[in-house]
mmCIF file of C-alpha atoms in Angstrom:
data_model
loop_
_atom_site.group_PDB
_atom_site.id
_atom_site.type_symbol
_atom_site.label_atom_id
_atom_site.label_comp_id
_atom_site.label_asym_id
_atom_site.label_seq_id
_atom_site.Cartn_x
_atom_site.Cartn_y
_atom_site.Cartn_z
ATOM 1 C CA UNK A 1433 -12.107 71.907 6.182
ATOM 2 C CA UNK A 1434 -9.722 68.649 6.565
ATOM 3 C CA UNK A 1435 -9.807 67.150 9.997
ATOM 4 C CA UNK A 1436 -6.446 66.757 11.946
ATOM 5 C CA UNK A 1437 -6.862 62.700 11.305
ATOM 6 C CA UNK A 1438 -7.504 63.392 7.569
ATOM 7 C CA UNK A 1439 -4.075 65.609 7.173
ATOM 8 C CA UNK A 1440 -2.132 62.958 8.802
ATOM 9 C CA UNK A 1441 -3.432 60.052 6.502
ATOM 10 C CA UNK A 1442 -2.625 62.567 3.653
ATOM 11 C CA UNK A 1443 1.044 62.964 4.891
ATOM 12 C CA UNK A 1444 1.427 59.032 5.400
ATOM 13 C CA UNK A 1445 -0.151 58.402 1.416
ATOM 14 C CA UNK A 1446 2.502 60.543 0.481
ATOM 15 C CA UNK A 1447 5.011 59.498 2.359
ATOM 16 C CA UNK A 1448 3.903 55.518 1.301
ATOM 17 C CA UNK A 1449 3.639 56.632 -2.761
ATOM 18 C CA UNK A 1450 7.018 58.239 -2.053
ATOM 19 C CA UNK A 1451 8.889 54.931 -0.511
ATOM 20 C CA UNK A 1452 6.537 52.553 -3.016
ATOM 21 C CA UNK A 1453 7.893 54.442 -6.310
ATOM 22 C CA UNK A 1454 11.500 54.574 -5.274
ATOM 23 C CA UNK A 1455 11.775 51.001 -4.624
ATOM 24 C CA UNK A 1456 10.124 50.080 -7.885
ATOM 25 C CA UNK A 1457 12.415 52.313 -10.091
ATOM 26 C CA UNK A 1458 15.175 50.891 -8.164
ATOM 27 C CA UNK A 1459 13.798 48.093 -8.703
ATOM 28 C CA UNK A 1460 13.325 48.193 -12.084
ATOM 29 C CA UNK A 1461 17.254 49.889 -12.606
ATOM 30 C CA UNK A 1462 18.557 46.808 -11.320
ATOM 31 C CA UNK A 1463 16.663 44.378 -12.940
ATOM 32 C CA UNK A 1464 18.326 46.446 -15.992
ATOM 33 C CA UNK A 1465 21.225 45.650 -14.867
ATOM 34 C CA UNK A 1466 20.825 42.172 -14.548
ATOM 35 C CA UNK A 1467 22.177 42.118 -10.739
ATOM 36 C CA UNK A 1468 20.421 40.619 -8.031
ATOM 37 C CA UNK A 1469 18.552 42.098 -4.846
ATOM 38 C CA UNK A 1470 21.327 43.200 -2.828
ATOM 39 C CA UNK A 1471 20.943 44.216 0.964
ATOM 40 C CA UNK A 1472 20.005 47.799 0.181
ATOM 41 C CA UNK A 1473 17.192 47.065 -1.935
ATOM 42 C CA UNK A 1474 15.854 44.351 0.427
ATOM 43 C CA UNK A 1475 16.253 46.789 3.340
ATOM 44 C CA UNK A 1476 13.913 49.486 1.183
ATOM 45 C CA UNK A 1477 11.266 46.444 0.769
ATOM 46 C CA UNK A 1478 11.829 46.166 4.482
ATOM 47 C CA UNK A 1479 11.122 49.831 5.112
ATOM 48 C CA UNK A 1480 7.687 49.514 2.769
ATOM 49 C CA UNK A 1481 6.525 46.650 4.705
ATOM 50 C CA UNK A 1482 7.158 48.318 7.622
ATOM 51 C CA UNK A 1483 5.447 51.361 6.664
ATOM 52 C CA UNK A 1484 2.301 49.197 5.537
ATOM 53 C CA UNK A 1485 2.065 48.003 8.942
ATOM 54 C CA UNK A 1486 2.199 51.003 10.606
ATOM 55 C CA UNK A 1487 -0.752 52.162 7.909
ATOM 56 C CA UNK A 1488 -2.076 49.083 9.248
ATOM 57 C CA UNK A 1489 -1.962 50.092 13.171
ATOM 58 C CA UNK A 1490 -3.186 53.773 12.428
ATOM 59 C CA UNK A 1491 -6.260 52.748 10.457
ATOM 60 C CA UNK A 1492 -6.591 50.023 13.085
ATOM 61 C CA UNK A 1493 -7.020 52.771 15.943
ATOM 62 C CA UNK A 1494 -8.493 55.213 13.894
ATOM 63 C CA UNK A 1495 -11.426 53.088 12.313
ATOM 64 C CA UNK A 1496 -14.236 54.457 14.419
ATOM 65 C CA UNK A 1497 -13.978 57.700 13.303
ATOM 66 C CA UNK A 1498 -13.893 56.849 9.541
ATOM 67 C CA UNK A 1499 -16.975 57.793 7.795
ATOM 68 C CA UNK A 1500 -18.580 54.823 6.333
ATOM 69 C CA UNK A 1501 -15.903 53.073 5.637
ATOM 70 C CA UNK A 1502 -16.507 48.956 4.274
ATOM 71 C CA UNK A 1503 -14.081 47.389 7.192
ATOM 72 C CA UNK A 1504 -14.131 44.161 4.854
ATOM 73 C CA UNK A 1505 -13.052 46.207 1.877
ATOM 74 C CA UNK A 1506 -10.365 48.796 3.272
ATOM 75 C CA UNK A 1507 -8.421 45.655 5.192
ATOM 76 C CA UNK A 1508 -8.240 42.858 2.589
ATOM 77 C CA UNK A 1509 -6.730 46.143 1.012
ATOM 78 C CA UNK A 1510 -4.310 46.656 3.569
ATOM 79 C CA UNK A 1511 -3.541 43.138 4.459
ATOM 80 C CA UNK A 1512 -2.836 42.167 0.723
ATOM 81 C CA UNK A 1513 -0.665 44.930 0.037
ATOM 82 C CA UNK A 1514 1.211 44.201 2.977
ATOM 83 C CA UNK A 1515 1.270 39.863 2.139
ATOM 84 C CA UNK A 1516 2.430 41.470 -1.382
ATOM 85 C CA UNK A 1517 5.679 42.952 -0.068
ATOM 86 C CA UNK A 1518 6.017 40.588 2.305
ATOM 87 C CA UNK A 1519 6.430 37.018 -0.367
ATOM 88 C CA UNK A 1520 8.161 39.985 -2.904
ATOM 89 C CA UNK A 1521 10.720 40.559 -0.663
ATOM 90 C CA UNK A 1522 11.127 36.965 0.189
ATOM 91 C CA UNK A 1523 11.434 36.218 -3.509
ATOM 92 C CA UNK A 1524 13.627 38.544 -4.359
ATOM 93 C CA UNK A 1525 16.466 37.151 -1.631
ATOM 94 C CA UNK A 1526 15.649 33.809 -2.585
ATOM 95 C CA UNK A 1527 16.061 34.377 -6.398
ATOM 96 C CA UNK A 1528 19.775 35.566 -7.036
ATOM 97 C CA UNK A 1529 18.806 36.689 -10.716
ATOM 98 C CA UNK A 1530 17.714 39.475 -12.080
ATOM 99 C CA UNK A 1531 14.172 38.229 -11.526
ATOM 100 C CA UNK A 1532 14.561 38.864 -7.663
ATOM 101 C CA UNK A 1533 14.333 42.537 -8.384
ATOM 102 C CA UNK A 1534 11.912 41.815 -11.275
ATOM 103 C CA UNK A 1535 9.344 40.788 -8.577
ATOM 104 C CA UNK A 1536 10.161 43.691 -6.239
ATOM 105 C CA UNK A 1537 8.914 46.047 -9.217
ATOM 106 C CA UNK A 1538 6.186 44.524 -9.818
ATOM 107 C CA UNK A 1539 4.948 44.403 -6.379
ATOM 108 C CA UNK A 1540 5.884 47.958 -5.926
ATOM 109 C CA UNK A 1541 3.482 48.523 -9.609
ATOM 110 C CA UNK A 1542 1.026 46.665 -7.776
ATOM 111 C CA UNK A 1543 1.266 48.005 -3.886
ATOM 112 C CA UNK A 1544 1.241 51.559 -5.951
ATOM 113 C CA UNK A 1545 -2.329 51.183 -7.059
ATOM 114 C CA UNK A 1546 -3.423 49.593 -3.467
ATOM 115 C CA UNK A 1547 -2.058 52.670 -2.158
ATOM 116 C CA UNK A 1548 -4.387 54.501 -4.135
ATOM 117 C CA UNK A 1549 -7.606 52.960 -3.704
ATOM 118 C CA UNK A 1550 -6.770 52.441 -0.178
ATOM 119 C CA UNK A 1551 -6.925 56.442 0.182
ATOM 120 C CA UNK A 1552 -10.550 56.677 -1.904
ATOM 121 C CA UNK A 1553 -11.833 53.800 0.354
ATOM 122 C CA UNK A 1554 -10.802 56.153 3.573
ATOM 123 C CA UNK A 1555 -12.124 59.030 1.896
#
């Protein structure tokens, strides 16, 4: 039977995966359109960052009661995804081409399949 703690890390994958793969195909629509990052977009890489952090806190207070759980492994996770988003977003307002959102999809691609092995490793 799922614990309380597992249910909520559930909700907050889904919740991440959710955020993660509407930036990218936003991403990925404007980089179509050859426009650059405007302040919507950077406020959804915002949001993602955000939400890594909080991922970041939870797992943070939660550790202890993660089954065997490599602290080394499940953090450079964490951390990286989060540095991803992070030099993406600053990237994409730097670069006022297409290319700005270019970035932001690929870090979204890439913070996608973090997201993923970030939920085996707590598993």
């Amino acid at each position: 039977m799922p614990t309380k703690l597992g249910r909520v890390f559930t909700v907050f994958t889904i919740v991440l995966y959710a955020v993660t793969g509407i930036l990218t195909l936003w991403s990925i629509v404007e980089t179509i359109r050859n426009r650059p990052a405007g302040k919507a977009l950077l406020g959804g890489a915002a949001l993602l960052l955000l939400l890594l952090i909080v991922q970041l806190i939870i797992s943070i207070a939660t550790f202890g009661s993660a089954h065997e759980v490599d602290p080394l492994l499940y953090f450079g996770y964490i951390i990286t995804a989060i540095m991803v988003i992070a030099l993406a977003g600053f990237w994409a307002f730097a670069e006022l081409s297409r290319w700005g959102p270019g970035v932001l999809a690929a870090a979204g691609l890439t913070v996608t399949v973090m997201i993923e092995r970030l939920d085996q490793i707590w598993q």
